[in-house]
Short mmCIF file of C-alpha atoms and ligand atoms in Angstrom, two decimals:
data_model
loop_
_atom_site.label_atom_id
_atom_site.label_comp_id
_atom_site.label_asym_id
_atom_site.label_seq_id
_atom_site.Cartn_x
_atom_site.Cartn_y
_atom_site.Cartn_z
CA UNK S 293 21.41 176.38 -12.61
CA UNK S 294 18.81 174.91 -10.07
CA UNK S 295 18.54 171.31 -9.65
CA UNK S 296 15.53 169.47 -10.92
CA UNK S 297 14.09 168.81 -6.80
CA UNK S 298 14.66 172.74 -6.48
CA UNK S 299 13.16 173.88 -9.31
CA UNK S 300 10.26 171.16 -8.32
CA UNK S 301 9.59 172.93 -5.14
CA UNK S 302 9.81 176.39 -6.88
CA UNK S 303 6.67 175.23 -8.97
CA UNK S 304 5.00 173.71 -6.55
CA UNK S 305 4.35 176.12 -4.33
CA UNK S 306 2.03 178.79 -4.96
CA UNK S 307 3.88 181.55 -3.32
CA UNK S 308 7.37 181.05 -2.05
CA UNK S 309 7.53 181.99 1.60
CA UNK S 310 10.40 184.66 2.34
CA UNK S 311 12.57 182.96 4.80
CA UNK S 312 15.03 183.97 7.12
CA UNK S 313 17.93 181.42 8.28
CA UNK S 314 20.35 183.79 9.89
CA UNK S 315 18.00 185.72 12.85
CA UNK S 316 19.01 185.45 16.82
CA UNK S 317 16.83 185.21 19.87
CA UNK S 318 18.32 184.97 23.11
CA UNK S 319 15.62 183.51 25.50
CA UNK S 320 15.54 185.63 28.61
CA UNK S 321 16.42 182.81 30.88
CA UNK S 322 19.44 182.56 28.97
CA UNK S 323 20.32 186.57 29.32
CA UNK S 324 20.47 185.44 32.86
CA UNK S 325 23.06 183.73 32.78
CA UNK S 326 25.14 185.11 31.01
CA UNK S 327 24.54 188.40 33.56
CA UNK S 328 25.83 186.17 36.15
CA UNK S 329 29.08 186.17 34.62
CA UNK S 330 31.36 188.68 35.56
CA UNK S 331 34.21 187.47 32.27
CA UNK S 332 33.27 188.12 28.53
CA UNK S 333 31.18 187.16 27.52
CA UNK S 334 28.85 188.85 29.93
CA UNK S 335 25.40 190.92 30.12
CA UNK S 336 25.64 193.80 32.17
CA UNK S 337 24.40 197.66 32.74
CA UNK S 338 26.61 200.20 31.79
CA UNK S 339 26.67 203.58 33.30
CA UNK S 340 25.52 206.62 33.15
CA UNK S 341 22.08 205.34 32.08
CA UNK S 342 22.23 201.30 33.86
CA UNK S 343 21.78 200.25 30.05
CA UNK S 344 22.24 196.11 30.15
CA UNK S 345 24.34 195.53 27.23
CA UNK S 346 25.99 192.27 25.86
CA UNK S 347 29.60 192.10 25.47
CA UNK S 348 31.26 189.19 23.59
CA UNK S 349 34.48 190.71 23.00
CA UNK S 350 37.01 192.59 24.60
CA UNK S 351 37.59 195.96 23.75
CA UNK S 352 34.14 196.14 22.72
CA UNK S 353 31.02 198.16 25.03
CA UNK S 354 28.67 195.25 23.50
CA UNK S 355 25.09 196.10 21.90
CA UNK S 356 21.81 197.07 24.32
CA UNK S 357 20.17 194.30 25.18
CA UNK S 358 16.54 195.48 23.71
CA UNK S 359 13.76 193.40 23.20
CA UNK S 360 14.59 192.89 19.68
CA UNK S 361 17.35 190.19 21.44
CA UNK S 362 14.74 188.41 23.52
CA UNK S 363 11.14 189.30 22.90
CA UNK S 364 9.52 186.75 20.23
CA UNK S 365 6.78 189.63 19.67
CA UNK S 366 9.24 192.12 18.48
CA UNK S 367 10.83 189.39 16.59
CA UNK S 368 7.45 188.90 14.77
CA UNK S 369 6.62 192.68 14.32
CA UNK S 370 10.48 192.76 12.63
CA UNK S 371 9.49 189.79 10.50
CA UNK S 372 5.46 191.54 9.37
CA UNK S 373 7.41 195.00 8.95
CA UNK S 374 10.12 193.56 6.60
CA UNK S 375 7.97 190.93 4.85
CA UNK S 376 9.30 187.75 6.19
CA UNK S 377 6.95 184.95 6.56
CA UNK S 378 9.32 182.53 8.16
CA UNK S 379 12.34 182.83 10.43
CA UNK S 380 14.41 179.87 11.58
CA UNK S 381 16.12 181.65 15.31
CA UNK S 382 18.93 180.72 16.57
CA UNK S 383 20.53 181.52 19.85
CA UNK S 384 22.94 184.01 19.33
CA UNK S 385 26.72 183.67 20.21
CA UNK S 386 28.54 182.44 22.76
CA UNK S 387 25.41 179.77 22.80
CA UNK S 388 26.52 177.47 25.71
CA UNK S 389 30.27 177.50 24.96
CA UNK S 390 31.07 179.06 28.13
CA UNK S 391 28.86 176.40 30.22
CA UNK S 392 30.59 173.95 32.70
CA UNK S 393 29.74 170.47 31.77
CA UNK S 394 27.58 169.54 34.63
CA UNK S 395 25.13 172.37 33.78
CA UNK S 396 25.34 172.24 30.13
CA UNK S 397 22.57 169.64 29.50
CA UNK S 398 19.91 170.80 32.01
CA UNK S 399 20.74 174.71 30.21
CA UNK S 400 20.60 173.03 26.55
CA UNK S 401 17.06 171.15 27.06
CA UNK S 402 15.42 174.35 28.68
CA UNK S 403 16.90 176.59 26.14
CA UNK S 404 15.85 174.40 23.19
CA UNK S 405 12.23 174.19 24.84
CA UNK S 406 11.69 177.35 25.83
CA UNK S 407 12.67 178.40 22.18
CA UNK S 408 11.08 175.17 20.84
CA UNK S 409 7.49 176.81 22.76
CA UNK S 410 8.30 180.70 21.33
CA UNK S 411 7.92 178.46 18.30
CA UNK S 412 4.62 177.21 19.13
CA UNK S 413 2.64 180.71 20.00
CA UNK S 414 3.25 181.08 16.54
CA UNK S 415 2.56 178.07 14.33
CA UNK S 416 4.16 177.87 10.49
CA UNK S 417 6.32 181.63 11.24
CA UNK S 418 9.09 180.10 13.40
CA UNK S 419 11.22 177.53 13.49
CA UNK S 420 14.43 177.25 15.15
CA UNK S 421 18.35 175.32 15.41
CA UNK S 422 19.04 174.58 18.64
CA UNK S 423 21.90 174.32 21.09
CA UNK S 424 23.82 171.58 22.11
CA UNK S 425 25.43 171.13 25.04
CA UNK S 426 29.12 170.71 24.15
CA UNK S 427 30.58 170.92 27.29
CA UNK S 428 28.80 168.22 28.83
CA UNK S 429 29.46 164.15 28.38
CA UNK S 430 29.12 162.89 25.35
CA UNK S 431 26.03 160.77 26.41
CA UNK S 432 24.43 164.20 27.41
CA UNK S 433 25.43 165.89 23.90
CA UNK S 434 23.74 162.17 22.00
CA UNK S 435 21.08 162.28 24.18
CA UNK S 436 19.95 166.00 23.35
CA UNK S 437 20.55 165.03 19.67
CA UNK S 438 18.00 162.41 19.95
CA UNK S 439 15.33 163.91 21.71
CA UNK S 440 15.68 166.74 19.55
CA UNK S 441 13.79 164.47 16.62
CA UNK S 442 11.11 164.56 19.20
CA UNK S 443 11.26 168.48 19.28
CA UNK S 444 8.61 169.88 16.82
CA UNK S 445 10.21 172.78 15.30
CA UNK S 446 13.67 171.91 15.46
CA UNK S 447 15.67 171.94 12.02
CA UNK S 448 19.14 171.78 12.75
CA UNK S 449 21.62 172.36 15.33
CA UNK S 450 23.86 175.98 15.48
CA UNK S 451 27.52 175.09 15.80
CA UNK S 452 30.14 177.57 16.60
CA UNK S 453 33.65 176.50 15.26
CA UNK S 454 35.33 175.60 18.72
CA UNK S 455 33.32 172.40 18.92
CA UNK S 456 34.31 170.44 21.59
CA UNK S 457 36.78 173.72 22.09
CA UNK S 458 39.58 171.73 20.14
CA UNK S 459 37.77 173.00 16.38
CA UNK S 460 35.99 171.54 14.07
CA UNK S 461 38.57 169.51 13.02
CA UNK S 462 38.49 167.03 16.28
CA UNK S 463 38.02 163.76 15.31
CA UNK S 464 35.81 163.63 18.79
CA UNK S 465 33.43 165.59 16.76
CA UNK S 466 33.10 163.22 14.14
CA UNK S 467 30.31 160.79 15.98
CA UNK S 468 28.59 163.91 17.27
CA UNK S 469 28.17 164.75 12.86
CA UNK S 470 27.56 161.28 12.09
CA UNK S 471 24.60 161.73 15.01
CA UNK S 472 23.33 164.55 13.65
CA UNK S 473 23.37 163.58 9.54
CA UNK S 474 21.07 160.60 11.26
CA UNK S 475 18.60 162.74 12.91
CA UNK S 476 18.55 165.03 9.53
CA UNK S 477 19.98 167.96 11.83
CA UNK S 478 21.73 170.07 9.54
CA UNK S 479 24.47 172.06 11.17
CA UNK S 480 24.37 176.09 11.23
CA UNK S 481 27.76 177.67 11.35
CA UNK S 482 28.30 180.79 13.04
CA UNK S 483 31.35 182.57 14.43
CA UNK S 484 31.96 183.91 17.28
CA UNK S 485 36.27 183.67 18.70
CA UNK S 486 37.60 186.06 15.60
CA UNK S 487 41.13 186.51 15.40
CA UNK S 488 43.45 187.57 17.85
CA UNK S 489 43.73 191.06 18.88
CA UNK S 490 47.23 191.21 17.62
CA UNK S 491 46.51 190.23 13.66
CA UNK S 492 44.90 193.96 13.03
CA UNK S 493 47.98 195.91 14.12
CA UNK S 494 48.58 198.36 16.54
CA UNK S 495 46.22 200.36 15.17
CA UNK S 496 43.17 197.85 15.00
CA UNK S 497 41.68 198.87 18.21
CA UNK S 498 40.96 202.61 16.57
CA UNK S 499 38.45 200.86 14.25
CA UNK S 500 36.15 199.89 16.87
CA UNK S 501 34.69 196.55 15.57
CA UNK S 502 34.84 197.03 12.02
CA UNK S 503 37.87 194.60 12.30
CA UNK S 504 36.36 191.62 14.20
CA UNK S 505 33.33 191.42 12.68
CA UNK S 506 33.99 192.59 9.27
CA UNK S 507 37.25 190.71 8.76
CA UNK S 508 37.61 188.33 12.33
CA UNK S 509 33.76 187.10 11.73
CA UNK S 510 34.57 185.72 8.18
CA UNK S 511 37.81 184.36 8.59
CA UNK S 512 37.02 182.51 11.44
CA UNK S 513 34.25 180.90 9.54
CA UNK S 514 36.28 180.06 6.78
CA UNK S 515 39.31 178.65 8.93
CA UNK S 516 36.51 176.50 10.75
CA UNK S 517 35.18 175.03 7.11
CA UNK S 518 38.85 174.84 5.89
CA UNK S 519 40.09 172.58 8.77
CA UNK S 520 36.90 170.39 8.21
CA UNK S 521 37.83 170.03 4.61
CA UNK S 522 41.73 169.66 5.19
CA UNK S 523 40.54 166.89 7.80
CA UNK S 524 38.35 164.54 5.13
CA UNK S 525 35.88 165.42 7.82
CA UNK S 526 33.58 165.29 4.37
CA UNK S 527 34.86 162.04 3.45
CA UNK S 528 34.24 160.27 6.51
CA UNK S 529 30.67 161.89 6.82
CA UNK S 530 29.31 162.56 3.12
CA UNK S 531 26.06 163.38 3.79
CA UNK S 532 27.32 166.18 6.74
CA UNK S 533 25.37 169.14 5.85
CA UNK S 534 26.23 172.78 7.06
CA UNK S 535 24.73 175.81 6.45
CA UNK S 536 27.86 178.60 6.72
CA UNK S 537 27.26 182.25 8.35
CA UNK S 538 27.52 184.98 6.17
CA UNK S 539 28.10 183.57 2.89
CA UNK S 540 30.43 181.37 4.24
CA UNK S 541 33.17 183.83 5.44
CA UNK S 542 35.72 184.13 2.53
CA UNK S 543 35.59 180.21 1.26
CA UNK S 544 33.97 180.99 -2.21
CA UNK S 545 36.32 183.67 -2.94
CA UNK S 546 39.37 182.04 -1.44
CA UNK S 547 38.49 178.21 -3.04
CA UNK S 548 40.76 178.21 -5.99
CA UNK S 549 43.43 179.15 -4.24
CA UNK S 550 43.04 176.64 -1.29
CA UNK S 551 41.94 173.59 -3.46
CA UNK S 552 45.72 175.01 -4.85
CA UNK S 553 47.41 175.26 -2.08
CA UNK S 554 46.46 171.09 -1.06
CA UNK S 555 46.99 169.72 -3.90
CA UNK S 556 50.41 171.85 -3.50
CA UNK S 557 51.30 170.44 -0.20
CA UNK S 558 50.62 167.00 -1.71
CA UNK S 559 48.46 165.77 0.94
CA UNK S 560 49.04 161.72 0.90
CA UNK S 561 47.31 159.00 1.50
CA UNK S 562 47.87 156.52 3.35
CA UNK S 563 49.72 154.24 0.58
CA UNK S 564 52.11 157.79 0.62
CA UNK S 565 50.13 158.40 -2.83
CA UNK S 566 49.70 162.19 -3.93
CA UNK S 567 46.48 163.74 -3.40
CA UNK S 568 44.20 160.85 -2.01
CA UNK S 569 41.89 159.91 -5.19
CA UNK S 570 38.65 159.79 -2.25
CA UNK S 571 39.53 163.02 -1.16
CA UNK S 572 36.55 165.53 -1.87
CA UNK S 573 38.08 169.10 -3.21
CA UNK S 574 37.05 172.18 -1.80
CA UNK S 575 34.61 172.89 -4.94
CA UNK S 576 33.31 169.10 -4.23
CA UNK S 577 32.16 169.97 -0.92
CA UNK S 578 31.06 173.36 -1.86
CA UNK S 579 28.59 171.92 -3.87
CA UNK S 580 27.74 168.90 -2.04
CA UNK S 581 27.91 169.74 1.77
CA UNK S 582 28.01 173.48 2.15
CA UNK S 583 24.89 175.44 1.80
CA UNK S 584 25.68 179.39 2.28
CA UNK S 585 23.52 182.00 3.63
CA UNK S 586 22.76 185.26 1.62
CA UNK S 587 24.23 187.67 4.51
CA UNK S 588 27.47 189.00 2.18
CA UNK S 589 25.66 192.82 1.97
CA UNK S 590 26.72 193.50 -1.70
CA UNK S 591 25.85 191.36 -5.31
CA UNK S 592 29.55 190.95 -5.97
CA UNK S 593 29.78 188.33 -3.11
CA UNK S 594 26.71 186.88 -3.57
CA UNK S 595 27.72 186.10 -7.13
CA UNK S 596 30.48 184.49 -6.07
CA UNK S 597 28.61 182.26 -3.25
CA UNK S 598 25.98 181.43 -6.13
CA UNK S 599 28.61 180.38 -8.74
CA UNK S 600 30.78 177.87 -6.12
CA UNK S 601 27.65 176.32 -4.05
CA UNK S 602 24.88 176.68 -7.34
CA UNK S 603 21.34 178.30 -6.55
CA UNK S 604 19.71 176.02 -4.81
CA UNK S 605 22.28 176.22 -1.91
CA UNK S 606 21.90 179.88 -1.26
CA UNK S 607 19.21 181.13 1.78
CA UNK S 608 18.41 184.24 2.68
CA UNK S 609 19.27 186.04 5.54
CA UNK S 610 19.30 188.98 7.98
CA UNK S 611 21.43 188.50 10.96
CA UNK S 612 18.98 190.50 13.05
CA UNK S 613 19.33 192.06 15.91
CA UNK S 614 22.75 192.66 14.95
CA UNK S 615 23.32 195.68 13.01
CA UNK S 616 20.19 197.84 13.49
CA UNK S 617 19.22 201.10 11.66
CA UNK S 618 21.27 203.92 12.19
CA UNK S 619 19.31 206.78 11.67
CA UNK S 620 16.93 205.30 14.37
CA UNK S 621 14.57 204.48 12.05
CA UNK S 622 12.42 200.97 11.49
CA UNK S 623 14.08 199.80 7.96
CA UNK S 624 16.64 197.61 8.99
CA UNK S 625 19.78 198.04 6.53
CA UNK S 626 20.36 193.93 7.16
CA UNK S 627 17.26 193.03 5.91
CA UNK S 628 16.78 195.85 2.85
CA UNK S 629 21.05 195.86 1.91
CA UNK S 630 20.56 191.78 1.38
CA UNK S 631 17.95 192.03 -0.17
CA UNK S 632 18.48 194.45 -3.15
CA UNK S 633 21.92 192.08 -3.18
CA UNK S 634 19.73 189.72 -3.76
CA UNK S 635 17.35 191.09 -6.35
CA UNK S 636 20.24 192.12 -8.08
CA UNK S 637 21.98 189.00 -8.50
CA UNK S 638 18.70 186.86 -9.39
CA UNK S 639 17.66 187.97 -12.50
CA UNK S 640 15.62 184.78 -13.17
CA UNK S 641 12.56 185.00 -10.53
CA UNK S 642 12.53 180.98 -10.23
CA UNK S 643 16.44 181.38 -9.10
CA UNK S 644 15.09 185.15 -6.27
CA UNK S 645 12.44 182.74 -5.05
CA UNK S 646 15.06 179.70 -4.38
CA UNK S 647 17.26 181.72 -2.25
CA UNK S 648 14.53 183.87 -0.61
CA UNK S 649 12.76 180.61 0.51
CA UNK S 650 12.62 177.92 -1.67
CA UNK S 651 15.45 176.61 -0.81
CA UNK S 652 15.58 176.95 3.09
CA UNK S 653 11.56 175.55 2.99
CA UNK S 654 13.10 172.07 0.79
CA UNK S 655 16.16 171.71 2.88
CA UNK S 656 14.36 172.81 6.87
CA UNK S 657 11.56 171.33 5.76
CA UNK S 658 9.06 174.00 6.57
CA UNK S 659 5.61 173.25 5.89
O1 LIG P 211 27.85 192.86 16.38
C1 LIG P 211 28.04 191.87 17.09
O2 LIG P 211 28.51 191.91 18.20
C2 LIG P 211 27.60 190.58 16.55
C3 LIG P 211 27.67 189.38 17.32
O3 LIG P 211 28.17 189.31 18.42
N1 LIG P 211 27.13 188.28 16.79
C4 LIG P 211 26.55 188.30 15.59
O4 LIG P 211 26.01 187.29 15.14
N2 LIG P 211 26.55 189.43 14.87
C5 LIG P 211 27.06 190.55 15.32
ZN1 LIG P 212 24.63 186.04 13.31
#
C-alpha cells in the first residue's frame, strides 16, 4: 500500500509526469577522455568501418558510440517518441572511477556543469545525478557536494559500488553519506566491476555478455547493498537514501535468506550480545533506505521489488542507450518490456502512476 505523502502527491497532481530515473548521457567532453585511454575502459574505433565504440569490459567489443550516448537532442526525441516527460541522466559507467586524483575535481565540476546546462536548454524535461570525484581529496569530494546544492538541476549523486575503490562498506565513505543525506543528495547505485571472469566457468566467455550483465550487473549491486547493510552503514546514517540499479540486483529476492543468514552468524554487539537490538534488518532498510528502480524486464520481479520496498519506493526506468532495438527499429524493448512489466503489476492506477512518476517527482523533487 502507498503511504499517505504518496498517495497525497498522486492526487495532487493533475497528470503524473512519466519519469525516467535510470537513462545515461555521456557528455562529449567526457567521451574524450576516456578515448585517451588506451586500458578498459576505453573509447575507440574499431575496424573495418573506424566505428568508435565503448568498451568497459574485457572480452567485450563495447557498444557504438551513437548519438543516443551523447547528444541531449536524441535523448529528447527518445524521451517524445516513448512518452517520457522527464528523465533524470546520469553519466554512464565507469563515471570518473578511473580518474587520477589531481584531475578528478576539475573533470567532476565540468562534467556536472556541462550536464547541469544540457539540463537547462530544456527546462522541467531533465534533470540529472551527478558525479563525484572520488579519487580526489576528500576536501575536493565535500567541496563538489556542497556546491552541488548550488547546482539547479541536480537531484542526487550516481555512486558505483567501489567507492573510494575499497566498497561501499569503507567506513571513509561514511562522512562522504552523512554529506550527502545533508545536502538531500540521494545516492543512485549503479554497477559497473561484475564478477570475475572466472565465476561463469570455462564456458562463460561463449555467452558473450549475457553473463556480466545479466548475472555480474545484479550481483554486484546486491553485494554492494549487502556490505552496506552487514556494515550498520544504515545505522550510523538513517536517513542515507539510495536509489538501487535495476531493481536492486537480486536483494528483494535474496532478503529472507540474508536477513537469515545474519542473524545465523550471530552478528554481536559490542556487549558480545546476539544480534545487536539497533541493528536495522535487511527488510528494515528495504523499506526505509532503499528505493528500487523498475528496470527488472518481467512482472515477476517487479512484484517482488514492490512487495519488500512498498509502492511508493518503486521508479521507473529505461536504462537507455543500453540495450537498443534489435530489429533496427525505433521502439526501444527497455522502455516498452518495463513498461508492460509495469502495467501488469499495477493494477490500481494510483499505485502505475506512483512508480511511473509519482514517486521519482516526490522524492527528486521535480517541479
Ligand atoms: O551493455 C552494457 O555494456 C551496459 C553498460 O556498460 N552499462 C549499463 O548501464 N548498461 C549496459
Ligand atoms: Zn544503467
Amino acid at each position: 500500500m502507498a503511504t499517505a505523502a504518496a498517495r497525497a502527491v498522486a492526487k495532487s497532481t493533475l497528470k503524473t509526469p512519466v519519469v525516467d530515473i535510470h537513462t545515461h548521457l555521456y557528455p562529449p567532453f567526457y567521451i574524450d577522455l576516456l578515448k585517451a585511454r588506451t586500458e578498459i575502459p576505453y573509447v575507440r574505433a574499431f575496424p573495418p568501418d573506424n566505428q568508435i565504440r565503448l568498451v568497459n569490459r574485457a572480452a567485450d567489443n563495447g557498444r557504438p558510440m551513437v548519438p543516443h550516448f551523447f547528444d541531449v537532442k536524441t535523448k529528447i526525441a527518445f524521451m517524445d517518441h516513448h512518452n517520457i516527460d522527464i528523465s533524470v541522466l546520469s553519466l554512464g559507467n565507469p563515471w570518473l572511477d578511473f580518474l587520477p586524483s589531481d584531475t578528478a575535481g576539475q573533470v567532476a565540476q565540468e562534467i556536472n556543469d556541462s550536464t547541469n546546462s544540457m539540463c537547462a536548454e530544456y527546462p522541467g524535461r531533465l534533470y540529472f545525478f551527478a558525479a563525484l570525484p572520488l579519487s580526489a581529496p576528500p576536501s575536493v569530494v565535500f567541496g563538489e557536494i556542497a556546491r552541488l546544492k548550488t547546482v539547479p538541476y541536480a537531484r542526487g549523486i550516481v555512486l558505483g559500488t567501489s567507492g573510494l575503490g575499497h566498497g561501499l562498506d569503507d567506513p571513509t565513505l561514511i562522512p562522504i553519506f552523512k554529506a550527502l543525506v545533508d545536502a538531500s543528495l540521494p545516492i543512485f547505485l549503479h554497477p559497473h566491476y561484475g564478477l570475475p571472469a572466472s565465476v561463469y566457468g570455462p564456458h562463460g566467455k561463449e555467452y558473450g555478455q549475457v553473463m556480466p550483465l545479466a548475472l555480474g550487473f545484479p550481483m554486484e549491486t546486491t553485494i554492494a547493498l549487502a556490505c552496506l547493510i552487514l556494515s550498520g552503514c544504515f545505522t550510523v546514517v538513517p536517513d542515507l537514501q539510495i536509489i538501487a540499479s535495476h531493481s536492486g540486483g537480486t536483494l528483494p529476492f535474496l532478503a529472507g535468506r540474508i536477513e537469515s543468514c545474519i542473524q545465523h552468524d550471530r552478528l554481536l554487539d559490542s556487549k558480545g550480545k546476539i544480534n545487536n537490538p539497533t541493528r536495522k534488518t535487511v527488510w528494515d532498510v528495504l523499506k526505509n533506505n532503499i528505493y528500487l528502480d523498475g528496470v527488472i524486464y518481467d512482472k515477476i520481479g517487479l512484484q517482488t521489488a514492490t512487495a519488500t520496498s512498498g509502492v511508493d519506493r518503486i521508479m521507473f526506468g529505461t536504462d537507455h542507450p543500453f540495450f537498443p532495438p534489435l530489429d533496427g527499429g525505433v521502439e526501444w524493448p527497455s522502455m516498452t518490456v518495463n513498461l508492460k512489466a509495469a502495467k501488469k503489476t499495477y493494477e490500481r492506477e494510483e499505485d502505475y502512476n506512483l512508480v511511473m512518476g509519482g514517486n521519482a517527482v516526490r522524492v527528486l523533487n521535480l517541479r
